[in-house]
PDB file of C-alpha atoms in Angstrom:
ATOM      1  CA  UNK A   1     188.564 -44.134  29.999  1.00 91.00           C
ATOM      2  CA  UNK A   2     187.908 -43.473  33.739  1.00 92.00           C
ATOM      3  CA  UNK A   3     186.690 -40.281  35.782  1.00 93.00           C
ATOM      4  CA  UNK A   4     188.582 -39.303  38.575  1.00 93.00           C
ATOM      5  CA  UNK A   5     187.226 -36.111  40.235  1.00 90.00           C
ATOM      6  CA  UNK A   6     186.099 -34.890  37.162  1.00 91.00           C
ATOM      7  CA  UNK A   7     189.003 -35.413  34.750  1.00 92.00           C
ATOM      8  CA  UNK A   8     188.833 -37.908  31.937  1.00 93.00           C
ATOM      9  CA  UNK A   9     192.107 -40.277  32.142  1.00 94.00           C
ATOM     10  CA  UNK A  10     193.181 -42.915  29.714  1.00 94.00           C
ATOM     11  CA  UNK A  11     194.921 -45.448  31.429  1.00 92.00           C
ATOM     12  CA  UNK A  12     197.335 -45.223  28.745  1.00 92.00           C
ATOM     13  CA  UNK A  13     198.572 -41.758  30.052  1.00 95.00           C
ATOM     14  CA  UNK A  14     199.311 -43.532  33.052  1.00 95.00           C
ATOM     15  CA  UNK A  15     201.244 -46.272  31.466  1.00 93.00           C
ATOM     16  CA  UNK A  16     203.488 -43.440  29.436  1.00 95.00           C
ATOM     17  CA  UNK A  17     204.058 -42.043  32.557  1.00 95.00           C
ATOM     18  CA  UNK A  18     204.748 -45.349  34.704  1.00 95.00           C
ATOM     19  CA  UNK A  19     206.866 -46.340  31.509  1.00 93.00           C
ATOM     20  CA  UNK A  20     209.537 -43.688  31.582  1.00 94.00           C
ATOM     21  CA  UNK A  21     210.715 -44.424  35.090  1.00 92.00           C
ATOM     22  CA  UNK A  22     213.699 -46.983  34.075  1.00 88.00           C
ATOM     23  CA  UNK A  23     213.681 -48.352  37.938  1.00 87.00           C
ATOM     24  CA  UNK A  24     210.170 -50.157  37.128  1.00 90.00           C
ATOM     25  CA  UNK A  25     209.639 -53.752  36.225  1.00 88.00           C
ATOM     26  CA  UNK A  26     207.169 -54.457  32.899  1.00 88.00           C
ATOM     27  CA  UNK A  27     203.916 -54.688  35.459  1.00 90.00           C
ATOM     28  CA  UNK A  28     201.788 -52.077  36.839  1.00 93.00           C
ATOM     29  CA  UNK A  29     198.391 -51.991  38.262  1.00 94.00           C
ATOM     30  CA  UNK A  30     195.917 -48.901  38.493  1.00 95.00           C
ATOM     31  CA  UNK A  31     193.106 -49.499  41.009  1.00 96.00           C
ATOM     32  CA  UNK A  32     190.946 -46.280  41.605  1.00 97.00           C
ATOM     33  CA  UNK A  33     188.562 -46.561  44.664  1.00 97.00           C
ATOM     34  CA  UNK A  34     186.433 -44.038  46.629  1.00 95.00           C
ATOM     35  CA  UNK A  35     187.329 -42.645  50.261  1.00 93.00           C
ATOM     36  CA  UNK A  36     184.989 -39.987  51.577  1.00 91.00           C
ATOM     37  CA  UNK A  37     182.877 -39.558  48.680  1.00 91.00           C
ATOM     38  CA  UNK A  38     186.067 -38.734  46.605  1.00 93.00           C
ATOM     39  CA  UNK A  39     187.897 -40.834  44.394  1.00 95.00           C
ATOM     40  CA  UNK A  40     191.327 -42.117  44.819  1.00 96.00           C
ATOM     41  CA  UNK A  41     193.672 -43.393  42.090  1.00 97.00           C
ATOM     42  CA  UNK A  42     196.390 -45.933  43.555  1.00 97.00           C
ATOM     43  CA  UNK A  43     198.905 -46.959  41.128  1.00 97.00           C
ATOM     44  CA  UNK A  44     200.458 -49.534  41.998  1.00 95.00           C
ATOM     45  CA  UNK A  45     203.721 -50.609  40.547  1.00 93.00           C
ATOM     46  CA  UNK A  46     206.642 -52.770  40.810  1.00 89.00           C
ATOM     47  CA  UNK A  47     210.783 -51.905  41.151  1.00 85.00           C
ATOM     48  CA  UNK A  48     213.269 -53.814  39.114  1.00 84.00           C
ATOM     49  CA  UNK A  49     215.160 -56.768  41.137  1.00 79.00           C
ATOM     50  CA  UNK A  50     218.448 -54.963  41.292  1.00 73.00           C
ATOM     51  CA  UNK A  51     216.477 -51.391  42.890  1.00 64.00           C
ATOM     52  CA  UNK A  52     217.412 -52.072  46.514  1.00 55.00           C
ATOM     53  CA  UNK A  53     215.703 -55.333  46.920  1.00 51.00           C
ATOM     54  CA  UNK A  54     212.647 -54.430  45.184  1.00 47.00           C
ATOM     55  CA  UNK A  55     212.350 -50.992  47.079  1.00 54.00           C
ATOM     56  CA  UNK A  56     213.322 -47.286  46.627  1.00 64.00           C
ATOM     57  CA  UNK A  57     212.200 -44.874  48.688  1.00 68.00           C
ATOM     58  CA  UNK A  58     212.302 -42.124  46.106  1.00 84.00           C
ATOM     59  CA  UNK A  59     210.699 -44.665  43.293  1.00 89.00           C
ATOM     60  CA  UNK A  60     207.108 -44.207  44.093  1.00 91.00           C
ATOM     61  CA  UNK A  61     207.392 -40.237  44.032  1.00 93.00           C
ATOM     62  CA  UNK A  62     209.191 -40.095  41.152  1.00 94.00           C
ATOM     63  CA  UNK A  63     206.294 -42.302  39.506  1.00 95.00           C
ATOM     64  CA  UNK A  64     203.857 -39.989  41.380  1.00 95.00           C
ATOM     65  CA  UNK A  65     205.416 -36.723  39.434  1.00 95.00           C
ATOM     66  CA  UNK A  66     205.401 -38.184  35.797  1.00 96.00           C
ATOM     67  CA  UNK A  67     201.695 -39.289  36.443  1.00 96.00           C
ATOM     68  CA  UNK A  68     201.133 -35.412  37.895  1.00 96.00           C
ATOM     69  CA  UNK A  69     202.867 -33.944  35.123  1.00 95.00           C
ATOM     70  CA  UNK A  70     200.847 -36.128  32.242  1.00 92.00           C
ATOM     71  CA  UNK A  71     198.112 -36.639  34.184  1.00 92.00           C
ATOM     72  CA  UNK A  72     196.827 -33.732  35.913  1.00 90.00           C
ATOM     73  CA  UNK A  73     195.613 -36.306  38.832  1.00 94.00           C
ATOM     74  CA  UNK A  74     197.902 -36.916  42.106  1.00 95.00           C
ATOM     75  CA  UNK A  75     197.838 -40.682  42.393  1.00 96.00           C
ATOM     76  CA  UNK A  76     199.085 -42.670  45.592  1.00 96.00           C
ATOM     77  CA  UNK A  77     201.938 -44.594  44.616  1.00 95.00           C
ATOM     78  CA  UNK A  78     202.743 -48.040  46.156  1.00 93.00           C
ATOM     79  CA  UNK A  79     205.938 -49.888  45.324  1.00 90.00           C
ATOM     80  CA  UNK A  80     205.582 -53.677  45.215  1.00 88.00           C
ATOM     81  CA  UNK A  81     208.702 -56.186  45.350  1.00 84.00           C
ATOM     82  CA  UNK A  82     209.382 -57.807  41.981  1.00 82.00           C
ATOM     83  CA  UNK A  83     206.702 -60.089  40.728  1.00 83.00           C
ATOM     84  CA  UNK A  84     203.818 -58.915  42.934  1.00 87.00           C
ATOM     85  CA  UNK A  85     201.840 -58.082  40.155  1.00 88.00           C
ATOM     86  CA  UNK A  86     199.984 -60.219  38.263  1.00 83.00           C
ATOM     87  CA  UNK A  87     201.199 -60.470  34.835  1.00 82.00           C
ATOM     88  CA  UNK A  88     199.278 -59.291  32.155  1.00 75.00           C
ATOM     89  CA  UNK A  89     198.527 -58.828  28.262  1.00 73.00           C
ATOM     90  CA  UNK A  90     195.575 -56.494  28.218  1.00 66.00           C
ATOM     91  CA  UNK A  91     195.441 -52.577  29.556  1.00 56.00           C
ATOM     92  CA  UNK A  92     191.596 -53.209  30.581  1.00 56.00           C
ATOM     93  CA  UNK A  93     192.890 -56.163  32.647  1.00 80.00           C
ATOM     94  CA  UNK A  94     195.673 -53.589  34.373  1.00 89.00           C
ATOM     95  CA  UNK A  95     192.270 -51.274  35.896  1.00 90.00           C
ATOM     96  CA  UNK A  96     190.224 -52.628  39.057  1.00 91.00           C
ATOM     97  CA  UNK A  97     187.998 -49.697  39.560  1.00 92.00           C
ATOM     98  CA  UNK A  98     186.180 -50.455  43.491  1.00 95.00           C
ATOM     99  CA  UNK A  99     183.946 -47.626  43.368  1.00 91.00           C
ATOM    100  CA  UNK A 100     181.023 -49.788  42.019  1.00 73.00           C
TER     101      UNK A 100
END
């Protein structure tokens, strides 16, 4: 479970969410970090090979409001070309908090 300005997320919320965009490849990456003494949670995720070369424009905020909507948290979303990500078998390999 991680803390992000106060609200207890699973990072299995986020992977419903990331889940029910069809566009999305099988890999996604959540990396929460701190800017200004507030935390930031990135998702990062990756577009299917056929989605304009690996890039939508309207991908990443249609990722952004599923996570909203599930969430309660606004994420940054960054789209990644196809096989970016590293792939992996665990969710607790999937979280790289950098606020330590």
């Amino acid at each position: 479970m991680l803390n992000i300005r106060g609200i207890s997320l699973f990072p299995s919320a986020i992977e419903d969410a990331v889940r029910r965009v069809g566009e999305l490849a099988e890999e996604f990456e959540i990396v929460v970090s701190r800017e200004r003494e507030l935390d930031v949670l990135t998702v990062k995720v990756g577009a299917r090979p056929a989605v304009s070369g690996g890039r939508h424009p309207a991908l990443g905020k249609l990722v952004e409001t599923e996570i909203v909507s599930r969430c309660e948290v606004r994420p940054k979303v960054e789209v990644v070309p196809p096989g970016t990500l590293p792939r992996t078998e665990f969710k607790a390999q999937r979280v790289r908090d950098l606020r330590l």
